[in-house]
Short mmCIF file of C-alpha atoms in Angstrom, two decimals:
data_model
loop_
_atom_site.label_atom_id
_atom_site.label_comp_id
_atom_site.label_asym_id
_atom_site.label_seq_id
_atom_site.Cartn_x
_atom_site.Cartn_y
_atom_site.Cartn_z
CA MET F 1 141.65 55.38 7.29
CA LEU F 2 145.24 56.23 8.28
CA VAL F 3 148.46 54.90 6.76
CA ILE F 4 151.85 55.91 8.16
CA ASP F 5 154.75 54.84 5.97
CA ASP F 6 158.47 55.11 6.78
CA LEU F 7 157.93 58.16 9.02
CA ALA F 8 161.08 59.85 10.30
CA VAL F 9 161.16 62.82 12.70
CA GLU F 10 164.30 64.56 13.96
CA PHE F 11 165.05 67.11 16.65
CA ARG F 12 168.16 69.27 16.38
CA THR F 13 169.73 69.92 19.78
CA ASP F 14 172.97 71.45 21.04
CA GLU F 15 174.30 67.92 21.58
CA GLY F 16 173.37 66.70 18.09
CA VAL F 17 170.47 65.34 16.06
CA VAL F 18 167.91 63.13 17.81
CA ARG F 19 166.02 60.75 15.49
CA ALA F 20 162.87 60.46 17.63
CA VAL F 21 160.96 58.45 15.02
CA ASP F 22 162.93 56.27 12.65
CA GLY F 23 161.02 54.62 9.82
CA ALA F 24 157.74 53.97 11.65
CA ALA F 25 155.05 52.29 9.55
CA PHE F 26 151.56 51.09 10.48
CA SER F 27 147.91 51.68 9.63
CA VAL F 28 144.56 52.23 11.36
CA GLY F 29 141.41 50.88 9.73
CA THR F 30 137.91 52.35 9.83
CA GLY F 31 136.32 51.79 13.24
CA GLU F 32 139.46 50.05 14.54
CA ILE F 33 141.25 50.72 17.84
CA VAL F 34 145.03 50.47 17.49
CA GLY F 35 147.19 50.66 20.62
CA VAL F 36 150.74 52.00 20.34
CA VAL F 37 152.91 50.90 23.28
CA GLY F 38 156.50 51.29 24.41
CA GLU F 39 158.70 52.87 27.08
CA SER F 40 159.01 56.63 27.49
CA GLY F 41 161.11 58.00 24.64
CA SER F 42 160.13 55.28 22.19
CA GLY F 43 158.54 57.77 19.79
CA LYS F 44 154.85 57.15 20.48
CA SER F 45 153.74 60.71 21.21
CA VAL F 46 155.96 62.26 18.53
CA THR F 47 154.33 59.94 15.99
CA ALA F 48 150.88 61.05 17.16
CA MET F 49 151.81 64.74 17.07
CA SER F 50 153.25 64.31 13.58
CA ILE F 51 149.88 63.15 12.25
CA LEU F 52 148.37 66.57 13.01
CA GLY F 53 151.49 68.56 12.10
CA LEU F 54 152.03 69.62 15.71
CA VAL F 55 155.77 68.89 15.86
CA LYS F 56 157.39 72.32 16.07
CA PRO F 57 161.01 73.42 15.58
CA PRO F 58 163.59 72.23 16.47
CA GLY F 59 161.63 69.10 15.49
CA ARG F 60 160.79 68.33 11.86
CA ARG F 61 159.60 65.48 9.68
CA VAL F 62 162.49 64.37 7.48
CA GLY F 63 160.96 61.42 5.68
CA GLY F 64 157.95 59.24 5.04
CA SER F 65 154.27 59.97 4.52
CA ILE F 66 151.10 60.21 6.62
CA ARG F 67 148.01 59.47 4.53
CA PHE F 68 144.51 60.09 5.87
CA ARG F 69 141.73 58.89 3.58
CA GLY F 70 144.25 58.87 0.75
CA ARG F 71 145.52 62.43 1.32
CA ASP F 72 149.10 62.99 2.44
CA LEU F 73 148.72 65.23 5.50
CA SER F 74 152.37 66.22 5.41
CA GLN F 75 151.84 67.86 2.01
CA LEU F 76 148.71 69.85 2.89
CA PRO F 77 148.82 73.64 3.35
CA ALA F 78 148.43 74.90 6.91
CA SER F 79 144.86 76.13 6.28
CA ASP F 80 143.66 72.68 5.18
CA LEU F 81 145.39 71.03 8.12
CA ARG F 82 143.68 73.43 10.55
CA THR F 83 140.33 72.39 9.09
CA ILE F 84 141.13 68.72 9.68
CA ARG F 85 142.37 69.25 13.27
CA GLY F 86 139.43 69.00 15.64
CA GLY F 87 137.14 68.10 12.76
CA ASP F 88 137.97 64.87 10.91
CA ILE F 89 140.83 64.13 13.32
CA ALA F 90 140.59 64.94 17.03
CA MET F 91 143.16 64.48 19.77
CA ILE F 92 142.90 63.89 23.50
CA PHE F 93 146.15 65.27 24.88
CA GLN F 94 148.22 63.71 27.63
CA ASP F 95 147.84 66.56 30.12
CA PRO F 96 144.46 68.33 29.99
CA MET F 97 145.64 70.99 32.46
CA THR F 98 148.12 72.31 29.90
CA ALA F 99 145.93 71.56 26.86
CA LEU F 100 142.96 73.54 28.18
CA ASN F 101 143.12 77.34 28.28
CA PRO F 102 143.22 78.28 32.00
CA VAL F 103 141.52 81.67 31.54
CA VAL F 104 138.58 80.50 29.42
CA SER F 105 135.67 78.52 30.83
CA VAL F 106 135.49 74.86 29.85
CA GLY F 107 132.10 75.31 28.18
CA ARG F 108 133.29 78.22 26.09
CA GLN F 109 136.24 76.17 24.85
CA ILE F 110 133.89 73.41 23.68
CA VAL F 111 131.66 76.02 22.01
CA GLU F 112 134.71 77.41 20.20
CA ALA F 113 135.58 73.95 18.87
CA LEU F 114 132.01 73.44 17.68
CA ARG F 115 131.59 76.80 15.93
CA LEU F 116 135.02 76.63 14.31
CA HIS F 117 134.10 73.45 12.44
CA GLN F 118 130.34 74.02 12.20
CA PRO F 119 130.02 77.70 11.21
CA LYS F 120 126.27 77.40 10.59
CA LEU F 121 125.69 76.41 14.21
CA SER F 122 124.25 79.30 16.23
CA LYS F 123 125.79 80.45 19.50
CA ASP F 124 122.81 79.17 21.46
CA GLY F 125 122.86 75.89 19.55
CA ALA F 126 126.57 75.45 20.25
CA ARG F 127 126.03 76.17 23.94
CA ALA F 128 123.23 73.62 24.17
CA ARG F 129 125.38 71.03 22.38
CA ALA F 130 128.35 71.75 24.70
CA VAL F 131 126.17 71.22 27.79
CA GLU F 132 124.86 68.01 26.22
CA LEU F 133 128.43 66.80 25.57
CA LEU F 134 129.46 67.47 29.17
CA GLY F 135 126.54 65.32 30.24
CA VAL F 136 127.46 62.58 27.74
CA VAL F 137 130.95 62.25 29.25
CA GLY F 138 129.50 61.97 32.75
CA ILE F 139 130.16 65.41 34.22
CA PRO F 140 127.42 66.08 36.82
CA ASP F 141 125.39 69.30 36.79
CA ALA F 142 126.60 70.10 33.28
CA PRO F 143 124.92 73.56 32.96
CA ALA F 144 126.78 74.81 36.04
CA ARG F 145 130.05 73.14 35.08
CA PHE F 146 129.81 74.76 31.64
CA LYS F 147 130.70 78.09 33.26
CA GLN F 148 133.61 76.84 35.35
CA TYR F 149 137.32 77.02 34.57
CA PRO F 150 139.76 74.10 34.22
CA HIS F 151 141.24 74.64 37.69
CA GLU F 152 137.78 74.11 39.19
CA PHE F 153 137.63 70.60 37.68
CA SER F 154 139.30 67.51 39.14
CA GLY F 155 141.87 65.66 37.04
CA GLY F 156 139.34 63.07 35.93
CA MET F 157 136.77 65.73 35.05
CA ARG F 158 139.34 67.66 33.00
CA GLN F 159 140.06 64.49 31.04
CA ARG F 160 136.32 64.02 30.51
CA ALA F 161 136.06 67.60 29.23
CA MET F 162 138.90 66.89 26.79
CA ILE F 163 137.03 63.83 25.52
CA ALA F 164 133.85 65.91 25.14
CA MET F 165 135.76 68.44 23.06
CA ALA F 166 137.38 65.69 20.98
CA ILE F 167 134.08 64.01 20.02
CA ALA F 168 132.18 67.30 19.55
CA ASN F 169 132.46 67.32 15.74
CA GLY F 170 132.10 63.58 15.13
CA PRO F 171 135.70 62.86 14.08
CA SER F 172 136.63 59.98 11.80
CA LEU F 173 139.91 59.44 13.68
CA LEU F 174 140.41 59.91 17.41
CA ILE F 175 143.95 60.08 18.82
CA ALA F 176 144.26 59.49 22.58
CA ASP F 177 147.73 60.26 23.93
CA GLU F 178 148.21 58.63 27.35
CA PRO F 179 144.59 59.39 28.34
CA THR F 180 144.87 57.79 31.80
CA THR F 181 148.24 59.21 32.88
CA ALA F 182 148.31 60.61 36.46
CA LEU F 183 144.78 59.38 37.22
CA ASP F 184 144.01 56.98 40.05
CA VAL F 185 142.91 53.47 39.16
CA THR F 186 139.19 54.05 39.69
CA ILE F 187 139.17 57.16 37.49
CA GLN F 188 141.29 55.35 34.90
CA ALA F 189 138.62 52.67 34.59
CA GLN F 190 135.92 55.32 34.16
CA VAL F 191 137.92 57.14 31.47
CA LEU F 192 138.51 53.86 29.61
CA ASP F 193 134.78 53.09 29.69
CA LEU F 194 134.15 56.59 28.40
CA LEU F 195 136.64 56.16 25.54
CA ARG F 196 134.85 52.96 24.56
CA VAL F 197 131.50 54.77 24.59
CA ALA F 198 132.96 57.68 22.59
CA GLN F 199 134.34 55.30 19.97
CA GLN F 200 131.02 53.51 19.68
CA GLU F 201 129.10 56.81 19.45
CA THR F 202 131.28 58.33 16.71
CA GLN F 203 132.38 55.04 15.05
CA ALA F 204 135.77 56.72 14.81
CA ALA F 205 138.98 54.87 14.23
CA THR F 206 141.08 55.28 17.37
CA LEU F 207 144.84 55.50 17.86
CA LEU F 208 145.56 54.86 21.53
CA ILE F 209 149.04 55.92 22.70
CA THR F 210 150.00 54.39 26.05
CA HIS F 211 152.68 52.62 28.07
CA ASP F 212 150.01 50.68 29.98
CA LEU F 213 149.60 47.19 28.52
CA GLY F 214 146.48 46.67 30.66
CA VAL F 215 144.78 49.55 28.85
CA VAL F 216 145.74 48.03 25.50
CA ALA F 217 144.42 44.59 26.47
CA GLU F 218 141.15 46.22 27.54
CA LEU F 219 140.50 48.39 24.50
CA ALA F 220 142.64 47.65 21.44
CA ASP F 221 141.98 45.48 18.39
CA ARG F 222 145.58 45.64 17.19
CA VAL F 223 148.87 46.56 18.86
CA VAL F 224 151.94 48.41 17.57
CA VAL F 225 155.06 48.05 19.77
CA MET F 226 157.69 50.81 19.44
CA TYR F 227 161.27 50.90 20.66
CA ALA F 228 163.90 53.62 20.04
CA GLY F 229 161.72 55.32 17.44
CA ARG F 230 161.04 52.13 15.47
CA VAL F 231 158.10 49.74 15.18
CA VAL F 232 159.50 46.41 16.40
CA GLU F 233 156.31 44.34 16.40
CA GLN F 234 152.66 44.62 15.44
CA GLY F 235 149.67 42.32 15.27
CA ASP F 236 146.21 41.72 16.68
CA VAL F 237 145.86 42.07 20.43
CA THR F 238 145.42 38.34 21.12
CA THR F 239 148.50 37.40 19.12
CA ILE F 240 150.71 40.03 20.77
CA PHE F 241 149.66 39.04 24.28
CA THR F 242 149.75 35.26 23.81
CA ALA F 243 152.46 34.70 21.19
CA PRO F 244 154.86 37.68 21.01
CA ARG F 245 157.67 37.36 18.50
CA HIS F 246 160.05 40.11 19.56
CA PRO F 247 162.27 39.93 22.67
CA TYR F 248 161.29 43.47 23.66
CA THR F 249 157.57 42.62 23.64
CA VAL F 250 158.29 39.48 25.66
CA GLY F 251 160.27 41.60 28.14
CA LEU F 252 157.43 44.10 28.52
CA LEU F 253 154.92 41.35 29.25
CA GLU F 254 157.18 39.43 31.65
CA SER F 255 157.91 42.57 33.68
CA LEU F 256 154.22 42.99 34.59
CA PRO F 257 152.76 41.80 37.91
CA ARG F 258 150.23 38.98 37.44
CA LEU F 259 146.97 38.22 39.23
CA ASP F 260 146.20 34.94 37.46
CA ARG F 261 149.17 32.92 38.73
CA ASP F 262 151.79 32.82 41.48
CA VAL F 263 154.98 34.65 40.51
CA ASP F 264 157.95 34.68 42.88
CA GLU F 265 159.61 37.67 41.21
CA LEU F 266 159.25 40.02 38.26
CA TYR F 267 161.75 39.94 35.40
CA PRO F 268 162.69 43.48 34.36
CA ILE F 269 164.31 44.17 31.01
CA PRO F 270 168.04 44.61 31.75
CA GLY F 271 169.79 47.87 30.91
CA SER F 272 168.25 51.12 29.69
CA PRO F 273 166.83 52.39 26.40
CA PRO F 274 169.57 53.66 24.07
CA SER F 275 170.43 57.32 23.62
CA LEU F 276 168.82 58.50 20.40
CA LEU F 277 171.74 60.91 19.99
CA ASP F 278 174.01 57.92 19.46
CA PRO F 279 171.91 54.79 18.84
CA PRO F 280 173.66 51.42 18.66
CA PRO F 281 174.37 49.92 15.24
CA GLY F 282 172.24 47.05 13.98
CA CYS F 283 169.19 46.23 16.06
CA PRO F 284 168.62 49.02 18.61
CA PHE F 285 167.52 46.43 21.20
CA HIS F 286 170.59 44.19 20.94
CA PRO F 287 172.44 45.59 24.04
CA ARG F 288 169.49 44.42 26.18
CA CYS F 289 168.43 41.32 24.24
CA PRO F 290 168.97 37.73 25.47
CA LEU F 291 168.96 36.49 21.86
CA ALA F 292 171.55 38.97 20.57
CA ARG F 293 174.30 37.65 18.26
CA ASP F 294 176.87 39.14 15.91
CA ARG F 295 174.27 39.66 13.20
CA CYS F 296 172.14 41.73 15.58
CA ARG F 297 175.07 44.06 16.30
CA THR F 298 175.71 44.87 12.65
CA GLU F 299 172.51 44.32 10.63
CA ARG F 300 169.31 46.26 11.25
CA PRO F 301 166.33 43.86 11.12
CA GLU F 302 163.39 44.75 8.90
CA LEU F 303 159.77 44.52 10.02
CA ARG F 304 158.60 41.25 8.42
CA VAL F 305 155.69 38.84 8.55
CA VAL F 306 156.18 36.04 11.08
CA GLY F 307 154.30 32.80 11.62
CA ASP F 308 152.47 30.76 9.01
CA GLY F 309 150.11 33.62 8.11
CA ILE F 310 147.08 31.51 9.02
CA GLY F 311 146.43 32.81 12.55
CA ASP F 312 147.23 36.52 12.23
CA PRO F 313 148.34 37.65 8.75
CA THR F 314 149.14 41.13 10.12
CA HIS F 315 151.68 39.82 12.66
CA ARG F 316 155.09 41.36 11.96
CA SER F 317 158.33 41.46 13.93
CA ALA F 318 161.65 43.28 13.48
CA CYS F 319 163.81 40.48 14.88
CA HIS F 320 166.29 38.30 13.00
CA PHE F 321 165.43 35.36 15.23
CA ALA F 322 161.69 35.83 15.78
CA GLU F 323 161.01 32.15 15.01
CA GLU F 324 163.07 31.13 18.05
CA LEU F 325 160.39 32.72 20.24
CA GLU F 326 157.65 30.38 18.94
CA SER F 327 157.83 28.37 22.15
CA THR F 328 157.23 31.49 24.25
CA GLU F 329 153.67 31.72 25.54
CA VAL F 330 152.63 34.72 27.64
CA SER F 331 149.10 34.32 28.97
CA ARG F 332 146.89 37.34 28.56
#
């Protein structure tokens, strides 16, 4: 469905050039849910925005390709890309309060999305479908809520409205960018259940951008781990959570609180993510890595297949010494 190959995105700033995405490569299959995880600044959201051509100056794509159903989106004219946005590919943005128009009612915004991509749909038909969608995503008294404005919705209801708008035209690919950010735990669980229902209803492939490993464990089929703009590990969700083969992935998992066993203390990853204005040579994780050696400081590791290929043939790691982590077991 979606193939991203060697994607590079830069931002020109007064201090210099920031390489926000640096050679990212992964794919999303039909009907598959792929979770993209990493710390803030790892390049997750910029990668997602690049798919729809939403990275604006001073940002720009400087390399690689983004192929959707065999078509390179980065080479399409703006008119074709506008047709795809909200139609074949829909996005649930991180902050619905800024994504929704504050001076237009929620229902009217859903109607606009419907009629833009389904021009034969009548105004009354679009209104009825919008009310139906609000009901599908669990918003009570949908006909009355149709007329209300975003500020009259709670945070969870705004996120539900965003999901309704995203699934309105039956997309083939759904991109969810931090869909549970700033929501309390109970509402997060409801939104995750709703995303699962939306994916089942549309049979859309889903790209789930998040820093929450619990969300990934709950929803994803495969996981892509990003660090400093690069993909450092990817594989199916069971493999990543039980047999990680990159020190950064191990660090992320070991820094989480656990409910299934007694843990005296958490083990945070030492140091801080590197400045993308002046990234370290070699492996970008080496200043924080317990396995780092001279080779790591000078030679950039490539994303390569690890393991015997029998368990998870898609498992790849960008670590020179991935095999030394074979004894590491992190229980899901």
